[in-house]
Coordinates of C-alpha atoms and ligand atoms in Angstrom, one line a residue:
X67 CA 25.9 3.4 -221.5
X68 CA 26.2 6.9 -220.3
X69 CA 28.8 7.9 -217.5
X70 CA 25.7 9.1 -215.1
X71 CA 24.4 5.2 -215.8
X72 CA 27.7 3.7 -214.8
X73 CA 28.2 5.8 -211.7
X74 CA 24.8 5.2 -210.6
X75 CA 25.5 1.7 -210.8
X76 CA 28.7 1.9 -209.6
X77 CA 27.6 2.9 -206.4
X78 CA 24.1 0.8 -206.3
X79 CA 24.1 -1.3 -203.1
X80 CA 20.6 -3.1 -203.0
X81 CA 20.4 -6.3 -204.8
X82 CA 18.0 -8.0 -207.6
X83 CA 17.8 -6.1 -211.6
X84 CA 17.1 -3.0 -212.4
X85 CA 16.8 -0.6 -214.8
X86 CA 18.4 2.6 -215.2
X87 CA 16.9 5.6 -217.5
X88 CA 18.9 8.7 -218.0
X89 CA 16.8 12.0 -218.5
X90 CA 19.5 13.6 -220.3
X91 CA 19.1 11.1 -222.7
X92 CA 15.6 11.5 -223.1
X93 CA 15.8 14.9 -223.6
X94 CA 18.0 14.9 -226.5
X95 CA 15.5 12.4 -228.1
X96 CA 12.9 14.7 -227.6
X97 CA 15.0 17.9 -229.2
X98 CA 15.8 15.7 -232.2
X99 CA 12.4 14.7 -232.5
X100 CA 11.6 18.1 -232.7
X101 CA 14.2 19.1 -235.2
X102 CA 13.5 16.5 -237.8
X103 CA 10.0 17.2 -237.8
X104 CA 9.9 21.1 -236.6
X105 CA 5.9 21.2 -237.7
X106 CA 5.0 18.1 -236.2
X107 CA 3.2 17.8 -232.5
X108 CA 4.7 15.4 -230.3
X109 CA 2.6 12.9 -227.9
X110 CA 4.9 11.2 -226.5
X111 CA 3.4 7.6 -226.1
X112 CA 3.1 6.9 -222.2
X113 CA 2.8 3.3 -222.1
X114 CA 6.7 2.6 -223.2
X115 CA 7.6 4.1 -220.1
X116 CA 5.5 5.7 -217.8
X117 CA 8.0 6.7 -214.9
X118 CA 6.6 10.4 -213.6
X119 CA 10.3 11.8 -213.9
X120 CA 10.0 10.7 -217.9
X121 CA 6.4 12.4 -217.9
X122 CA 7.4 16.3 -215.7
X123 CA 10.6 16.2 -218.3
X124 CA 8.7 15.8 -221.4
X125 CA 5.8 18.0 -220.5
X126 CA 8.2 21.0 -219.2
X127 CA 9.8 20.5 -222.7
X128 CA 6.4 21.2 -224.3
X129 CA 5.6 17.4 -225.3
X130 CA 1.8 16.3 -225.6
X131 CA 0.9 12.4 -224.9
X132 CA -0.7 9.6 -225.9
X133 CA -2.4 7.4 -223.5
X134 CA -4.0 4.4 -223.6
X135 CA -6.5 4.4 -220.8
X136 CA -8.1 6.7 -217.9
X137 CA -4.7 6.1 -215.7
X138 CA -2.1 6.9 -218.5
X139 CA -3.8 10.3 -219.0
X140 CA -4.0 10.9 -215.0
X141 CA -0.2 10.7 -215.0
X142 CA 0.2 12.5 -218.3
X143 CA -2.1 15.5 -215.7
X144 CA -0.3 14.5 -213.2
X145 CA 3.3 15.4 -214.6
X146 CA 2.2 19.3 -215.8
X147 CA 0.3 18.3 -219.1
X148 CA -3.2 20.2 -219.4
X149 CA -5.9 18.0 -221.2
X150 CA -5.7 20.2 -224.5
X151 CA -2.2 18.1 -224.5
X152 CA -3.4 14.5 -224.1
X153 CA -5.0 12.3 -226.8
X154 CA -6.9 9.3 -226.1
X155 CA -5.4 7.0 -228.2
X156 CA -6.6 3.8 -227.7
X157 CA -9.2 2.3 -230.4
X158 CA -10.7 0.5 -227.7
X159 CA -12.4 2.0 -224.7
X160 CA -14.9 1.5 -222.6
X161 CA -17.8 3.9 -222.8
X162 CA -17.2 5.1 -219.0
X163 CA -13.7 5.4 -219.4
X164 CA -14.3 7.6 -222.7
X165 CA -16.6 10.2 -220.7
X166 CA -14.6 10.3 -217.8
X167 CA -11.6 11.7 -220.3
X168 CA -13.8 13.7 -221.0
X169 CA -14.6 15.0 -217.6
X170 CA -11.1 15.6 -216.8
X171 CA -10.8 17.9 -220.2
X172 CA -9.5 15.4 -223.3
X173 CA -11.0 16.1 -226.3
X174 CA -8.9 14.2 -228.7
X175 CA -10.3 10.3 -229.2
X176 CA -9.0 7.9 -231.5
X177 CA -12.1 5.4 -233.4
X178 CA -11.6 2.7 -236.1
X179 CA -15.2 1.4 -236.5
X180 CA -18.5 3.5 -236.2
X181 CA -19.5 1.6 -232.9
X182 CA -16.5 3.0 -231.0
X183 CA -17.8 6.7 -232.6
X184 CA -20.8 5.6 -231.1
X185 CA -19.7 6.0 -227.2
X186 CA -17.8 8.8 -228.1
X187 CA -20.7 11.0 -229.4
X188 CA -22.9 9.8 -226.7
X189 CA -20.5 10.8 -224.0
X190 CA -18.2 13.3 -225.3
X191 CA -20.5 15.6 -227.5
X192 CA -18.1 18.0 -229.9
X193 CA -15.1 15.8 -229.8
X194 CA -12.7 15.8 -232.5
X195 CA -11.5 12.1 -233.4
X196 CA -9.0 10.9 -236.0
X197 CA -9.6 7.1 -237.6
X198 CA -6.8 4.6 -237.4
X199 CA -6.4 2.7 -240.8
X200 CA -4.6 -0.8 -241.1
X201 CA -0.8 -0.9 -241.7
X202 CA 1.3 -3.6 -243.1
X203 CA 4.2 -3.2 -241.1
X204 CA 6.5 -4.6 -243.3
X205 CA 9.6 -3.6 -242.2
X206 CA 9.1 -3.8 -238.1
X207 CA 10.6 -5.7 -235.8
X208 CA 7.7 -5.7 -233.4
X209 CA 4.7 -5.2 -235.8
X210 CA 1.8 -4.2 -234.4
X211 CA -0.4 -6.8 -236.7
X212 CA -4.3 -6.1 -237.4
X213 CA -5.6 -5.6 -234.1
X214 CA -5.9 -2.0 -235.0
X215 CA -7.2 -0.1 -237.8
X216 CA -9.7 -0.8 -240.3
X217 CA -9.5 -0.7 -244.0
X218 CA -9.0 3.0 -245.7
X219 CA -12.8 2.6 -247.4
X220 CA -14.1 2.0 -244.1
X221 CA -12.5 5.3 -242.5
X222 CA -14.4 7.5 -244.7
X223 CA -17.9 6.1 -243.2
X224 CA -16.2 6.2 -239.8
X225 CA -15.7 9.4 -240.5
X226 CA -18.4 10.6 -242.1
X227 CA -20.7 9.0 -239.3
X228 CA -18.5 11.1 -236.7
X229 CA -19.4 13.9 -238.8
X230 CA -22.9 13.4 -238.7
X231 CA -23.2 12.8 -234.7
X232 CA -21.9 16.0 -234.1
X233 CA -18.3 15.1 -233.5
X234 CA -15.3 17.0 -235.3
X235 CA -14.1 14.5 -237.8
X236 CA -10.5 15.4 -237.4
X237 CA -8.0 13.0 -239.6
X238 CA -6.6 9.1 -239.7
X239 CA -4.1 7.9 -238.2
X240 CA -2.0 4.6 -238.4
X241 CA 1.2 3.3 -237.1
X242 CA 3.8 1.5 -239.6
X243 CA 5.2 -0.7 -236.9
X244 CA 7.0 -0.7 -233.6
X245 CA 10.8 -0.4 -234.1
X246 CA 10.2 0.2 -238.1
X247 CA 13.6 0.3 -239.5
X248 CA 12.7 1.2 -242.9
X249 CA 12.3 5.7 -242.9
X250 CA 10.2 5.0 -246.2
X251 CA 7.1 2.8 -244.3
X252 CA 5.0 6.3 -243.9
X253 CA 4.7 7.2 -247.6
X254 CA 2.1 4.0 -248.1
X255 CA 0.2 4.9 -245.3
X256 CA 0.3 8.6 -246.2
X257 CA -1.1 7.8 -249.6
X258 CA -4.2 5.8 -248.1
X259 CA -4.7 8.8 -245.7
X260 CA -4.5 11.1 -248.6
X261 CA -7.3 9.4 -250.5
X262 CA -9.2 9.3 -247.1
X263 CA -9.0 13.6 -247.2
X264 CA -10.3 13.4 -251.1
X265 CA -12.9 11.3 -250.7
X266 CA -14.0 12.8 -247.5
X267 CA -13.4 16.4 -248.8
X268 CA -15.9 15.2 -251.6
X269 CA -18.8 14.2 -248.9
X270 CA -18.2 17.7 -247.5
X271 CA -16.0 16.6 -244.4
X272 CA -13.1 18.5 -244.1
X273 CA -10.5 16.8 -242.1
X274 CA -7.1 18.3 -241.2
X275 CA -4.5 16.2 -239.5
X276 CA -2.9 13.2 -239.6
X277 CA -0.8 11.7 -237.0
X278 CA 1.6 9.4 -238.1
X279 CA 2.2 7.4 -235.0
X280 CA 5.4 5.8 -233.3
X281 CA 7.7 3.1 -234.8
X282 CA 11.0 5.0 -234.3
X283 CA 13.7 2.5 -233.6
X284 CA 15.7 2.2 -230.6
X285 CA 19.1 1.2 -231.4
X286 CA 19.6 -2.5 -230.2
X287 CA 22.2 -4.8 -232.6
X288 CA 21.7 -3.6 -235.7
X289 CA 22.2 0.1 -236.5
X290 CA 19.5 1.6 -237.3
X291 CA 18.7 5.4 -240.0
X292 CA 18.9 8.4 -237.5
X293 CA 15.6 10.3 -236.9
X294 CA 16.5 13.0 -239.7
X295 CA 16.4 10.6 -242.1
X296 CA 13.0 9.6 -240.3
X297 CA 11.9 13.2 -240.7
X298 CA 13.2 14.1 -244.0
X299 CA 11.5 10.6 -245.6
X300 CA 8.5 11.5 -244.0
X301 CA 8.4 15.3 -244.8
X302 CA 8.9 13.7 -248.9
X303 CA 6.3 11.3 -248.6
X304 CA 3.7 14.0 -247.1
X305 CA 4.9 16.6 -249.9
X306 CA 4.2 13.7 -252.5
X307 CA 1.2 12.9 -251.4
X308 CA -0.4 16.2 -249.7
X309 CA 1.0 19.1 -252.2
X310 CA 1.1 22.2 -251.1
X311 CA -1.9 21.2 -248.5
X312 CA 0.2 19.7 -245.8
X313 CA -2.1 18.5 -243.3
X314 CA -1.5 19.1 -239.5
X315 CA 0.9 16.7 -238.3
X316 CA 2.0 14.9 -234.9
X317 CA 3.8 12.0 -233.9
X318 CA 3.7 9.2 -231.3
X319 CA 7.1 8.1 -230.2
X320 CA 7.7 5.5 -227.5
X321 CA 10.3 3.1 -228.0
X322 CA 12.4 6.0 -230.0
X323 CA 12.1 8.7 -227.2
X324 CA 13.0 6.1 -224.0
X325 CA 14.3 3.4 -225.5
X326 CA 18.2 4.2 -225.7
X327 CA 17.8 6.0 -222.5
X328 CA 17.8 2.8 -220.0
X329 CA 20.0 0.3 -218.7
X330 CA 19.4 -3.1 -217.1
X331 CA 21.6 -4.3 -214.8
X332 CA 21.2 -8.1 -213.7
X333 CA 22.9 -11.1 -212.8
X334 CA 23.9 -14.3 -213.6
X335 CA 22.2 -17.0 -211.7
X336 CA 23.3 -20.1 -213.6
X337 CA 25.6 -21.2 -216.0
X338 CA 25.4 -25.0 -216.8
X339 CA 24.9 -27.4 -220.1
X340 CA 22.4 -29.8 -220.5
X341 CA 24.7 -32.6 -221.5
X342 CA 28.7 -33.3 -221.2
X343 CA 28.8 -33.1 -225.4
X344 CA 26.4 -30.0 -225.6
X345 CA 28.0 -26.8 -227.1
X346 CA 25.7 -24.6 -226.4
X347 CA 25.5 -23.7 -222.6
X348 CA 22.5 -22.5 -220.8
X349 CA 23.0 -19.0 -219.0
X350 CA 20.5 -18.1 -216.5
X351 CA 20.3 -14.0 -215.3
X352 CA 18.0 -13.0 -212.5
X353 CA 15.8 -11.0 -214.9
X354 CA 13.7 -12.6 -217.8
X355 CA 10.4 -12.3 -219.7
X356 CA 8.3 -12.1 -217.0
X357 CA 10.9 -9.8 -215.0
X358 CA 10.9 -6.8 -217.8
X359 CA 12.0 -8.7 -220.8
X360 CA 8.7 -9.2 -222.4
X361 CA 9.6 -7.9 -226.1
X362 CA 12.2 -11.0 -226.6
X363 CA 8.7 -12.7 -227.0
X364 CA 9.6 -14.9 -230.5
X365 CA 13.0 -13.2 -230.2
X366 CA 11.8 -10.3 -232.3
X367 CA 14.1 -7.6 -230.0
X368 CA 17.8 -8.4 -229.8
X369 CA 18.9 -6.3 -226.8
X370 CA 22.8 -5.7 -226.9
X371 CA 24.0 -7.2 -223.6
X372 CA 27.5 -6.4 -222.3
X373 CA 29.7 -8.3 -219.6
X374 CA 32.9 -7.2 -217.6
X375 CA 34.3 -10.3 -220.0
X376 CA 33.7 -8.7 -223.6
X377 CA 36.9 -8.7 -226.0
X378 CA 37.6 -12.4 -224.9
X379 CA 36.7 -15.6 -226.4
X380 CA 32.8 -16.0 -227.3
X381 CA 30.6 -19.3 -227.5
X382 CA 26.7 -19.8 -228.2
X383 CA 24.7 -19.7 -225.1
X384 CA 20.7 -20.3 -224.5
X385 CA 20.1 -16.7 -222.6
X386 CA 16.9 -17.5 -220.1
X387 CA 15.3 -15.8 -216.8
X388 CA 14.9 -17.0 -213.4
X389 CA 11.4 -18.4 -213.1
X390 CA 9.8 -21.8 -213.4
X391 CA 8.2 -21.4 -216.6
X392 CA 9.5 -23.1 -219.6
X393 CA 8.5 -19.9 -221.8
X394 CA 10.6 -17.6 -219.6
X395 CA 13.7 -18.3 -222.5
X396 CA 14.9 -15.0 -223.8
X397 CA 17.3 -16.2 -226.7
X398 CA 17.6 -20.4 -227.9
X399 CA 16.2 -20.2 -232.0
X400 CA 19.1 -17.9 -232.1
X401 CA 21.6 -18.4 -229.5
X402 CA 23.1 -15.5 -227.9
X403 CA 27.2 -15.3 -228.3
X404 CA 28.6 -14.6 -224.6
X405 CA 31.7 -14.8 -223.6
X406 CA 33.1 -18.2 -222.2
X407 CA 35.0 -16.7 -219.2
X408 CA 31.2 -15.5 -218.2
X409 CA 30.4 -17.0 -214.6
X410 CA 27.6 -16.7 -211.7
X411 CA 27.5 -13.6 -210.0
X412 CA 29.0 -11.9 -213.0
X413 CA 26.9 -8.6 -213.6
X414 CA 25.7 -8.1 -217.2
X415 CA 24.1 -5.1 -218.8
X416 CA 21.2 -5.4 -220.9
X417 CA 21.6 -2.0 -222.8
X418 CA 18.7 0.0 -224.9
X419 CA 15.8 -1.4 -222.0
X420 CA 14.3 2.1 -221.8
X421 CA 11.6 1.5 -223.4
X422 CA 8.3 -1.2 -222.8
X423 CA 10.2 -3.3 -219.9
X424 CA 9.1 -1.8 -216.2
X425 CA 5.5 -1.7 -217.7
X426 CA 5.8 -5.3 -218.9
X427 CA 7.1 -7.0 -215.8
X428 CA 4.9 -9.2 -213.6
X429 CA 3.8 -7.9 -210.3
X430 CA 4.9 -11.2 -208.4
X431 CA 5.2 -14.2 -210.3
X432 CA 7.3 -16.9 -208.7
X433 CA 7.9 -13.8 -205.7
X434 CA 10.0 -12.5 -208.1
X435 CA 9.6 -8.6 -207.1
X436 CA 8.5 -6.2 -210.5
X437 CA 11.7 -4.4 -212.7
X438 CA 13.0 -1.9 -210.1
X439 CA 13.1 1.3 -212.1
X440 CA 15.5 4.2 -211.2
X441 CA 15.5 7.9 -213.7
X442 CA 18.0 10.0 -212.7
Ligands
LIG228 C1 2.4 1.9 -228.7 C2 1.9 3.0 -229.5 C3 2.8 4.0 -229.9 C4 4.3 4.0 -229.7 O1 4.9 3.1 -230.6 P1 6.5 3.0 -230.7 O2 6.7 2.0 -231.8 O3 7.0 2.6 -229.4 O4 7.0 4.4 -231.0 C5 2.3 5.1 -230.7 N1 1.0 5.2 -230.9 C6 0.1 4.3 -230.5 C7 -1.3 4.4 -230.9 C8 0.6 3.1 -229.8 O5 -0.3 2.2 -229.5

């Protein structure tokens, strides 16, 4: 919680959640980014928090972007970024969609299979792409599973193929994980994108960068390495597998660069028990996983939440949202120690919510109104 957080709040008169992001925070994750890993690019993944305040700071500071569809990279224009700046980072796009990035200047595409370098050499002749190769994630707290990538044999006739239709077969990329506490997940995926360079290097195809994608923790319960240890375990693992012929570089932080930078404030609704002899009680906030709180899906992120009661006495609640949907249940495999003085009306901040909770909130469902979403 920073103090320019808690005055905001302070003062705050209209009602329901919100979150709170603090661009001084987001700032200083973008200079450390930079400083762990000074020869790296950084495109700034839009989709964990595409606020236009986020998106003028990060492009004044010099940051590039990922983006995920035609939208994402309108904002990323939008906010100061010229095209050369944007990467069109989603393995799946729609043929239209691909040419009208195009149109507006993008020339970076990601592929994983030869049909997707199919559309991209029919409508965006000369482009350079970079393959995405599978990643076992081991090690992430929201893994990212096998939706995207292919096998590291495949890239090499993904690659080859983009060669061949005339398109600047530029590198492979991959992403360990999302909130990937372990600094040492890169060096696997580095190898299999080293053996991708020999064996393309041997068909003639010279590729030249490799973008090693986001996973960069926020910091929620558990502490988590800093990003110099990031950047120094990284910088090893490209040394150990590269040489002296370090390939271009860039990286794709979300969670890492917003994360830590917003605060939800909500309210309790409810507290009540299901029985007389039940322990455990049930504590109801006016925000849940349809209201921003999508991530605590299987209770893979554990936000730290704070009350006005913490130092006192603590008891295991059930921590669930406002809606009439029995999945809308943040925390009950693991129940959520609040403390017992905790009653309705009580605020309670939800802290590291930067990151990957306006953009997940529901339009309207149950007329609850979407995350309110305030950067100062
Ligand atoms: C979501 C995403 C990111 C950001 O991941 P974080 O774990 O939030 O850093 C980066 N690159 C790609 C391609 C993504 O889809």
């Amino acid at each position: 919680m920073t103090a320019r957080i808690r005055e905001f709040l302070r003062t705050r008169r209209e009602d329901g959640p919100c979150v709170v992001v603090d661009l001084d925070v987001v700032r200083d994750n973008y200079r450390a980014f930079s400083h762990a890993l000074p020869d790296t690019r950084v495109f700034y993944a839009i989709k964990a928090n595409p606020a236009p305040e986020i998106l003028r700071l990060l492009a004044a500071l010099g940051s590039c972007f990922d983006a995920a569809s035609v939208v994402e990279i309108e904002l990323a224009l939008a906010a100061g970024a010229t095209a050369d700046r944007i990467s069109f980072g989603n393995t799946i796009k729609k043929e239209r969609d691909v040419a009208r990035a195009y149109q507006l200047g993008v020339r970076l595409f990601a592929v994983d299979c030869i049909a997707e370098v199919e559309k991209i050499a029919r409508v965006a002749p000369g482009a350079k792409v970079f393959c995405r190769i599978l990643c076992d994630c081991a090690g992430a707290e929201w893994p990212l599973s096998r939706k995207f990538g292919c096998v590291p044999e495949m890239a090499t006739n993904v690659l080859e193929q983009a060669h061949r239709l005339g398109l600047e077969a530029y590198g492979v990329s991959f992403h360990v994980g999302s909130q990937q506490t372990n600094t040492g997940a890169w060096d696997i995926a580095l190898a299999s994108a080293s053996a991708i360079f020999r064996e393309c290097a041997e068909r003639g195809i010279h590729l030249r960068m490799v973008n090693l994608g986001g996973g960069f923790p926020a910091r929620y319960l558990k502490p988590v390495p800093g990003v110099e240890s990031y950047g120094s375990a990284i910088f090893r693992a490209l040394t150990r597998h590269f040489g002296n012929r370090l390939p271009e570089t860039i990286i794709e932080p979300g969670r890492g660069m917003v994360g830590d930078a917003g605060i939800i404030e909500t309210e309790v609704v409810l507290v009540s028990k299901k029985s007389d002899e039940d322990e455990v009680r049930w504590v109801y906030l006016d925000i849940g996983k349809f209201g921003g709180l999508a991530e605590t899906m299987d209770e893979s992120i554990r936000y730290p939440i704070r009350t006005v009661h913490d130092g006192g006495e603590m008891a295991p609640c059930v921590l669930a949202g406002p809606t009439c949907d029995s999945a809308d249940v943040m925390y009950e495999k693991v129940p959520y120690m609040l403390p017992v003085s905790l009653e309705i009306g009580d605020k309670v901040l939800i802290e590291g919510t930067g990151a990957y909770t306006t953009t997940y909130s529901a339009v309207a469902f149950n007329g609850f109104p979407p995350l309110k979403s305030y950067v100062i």
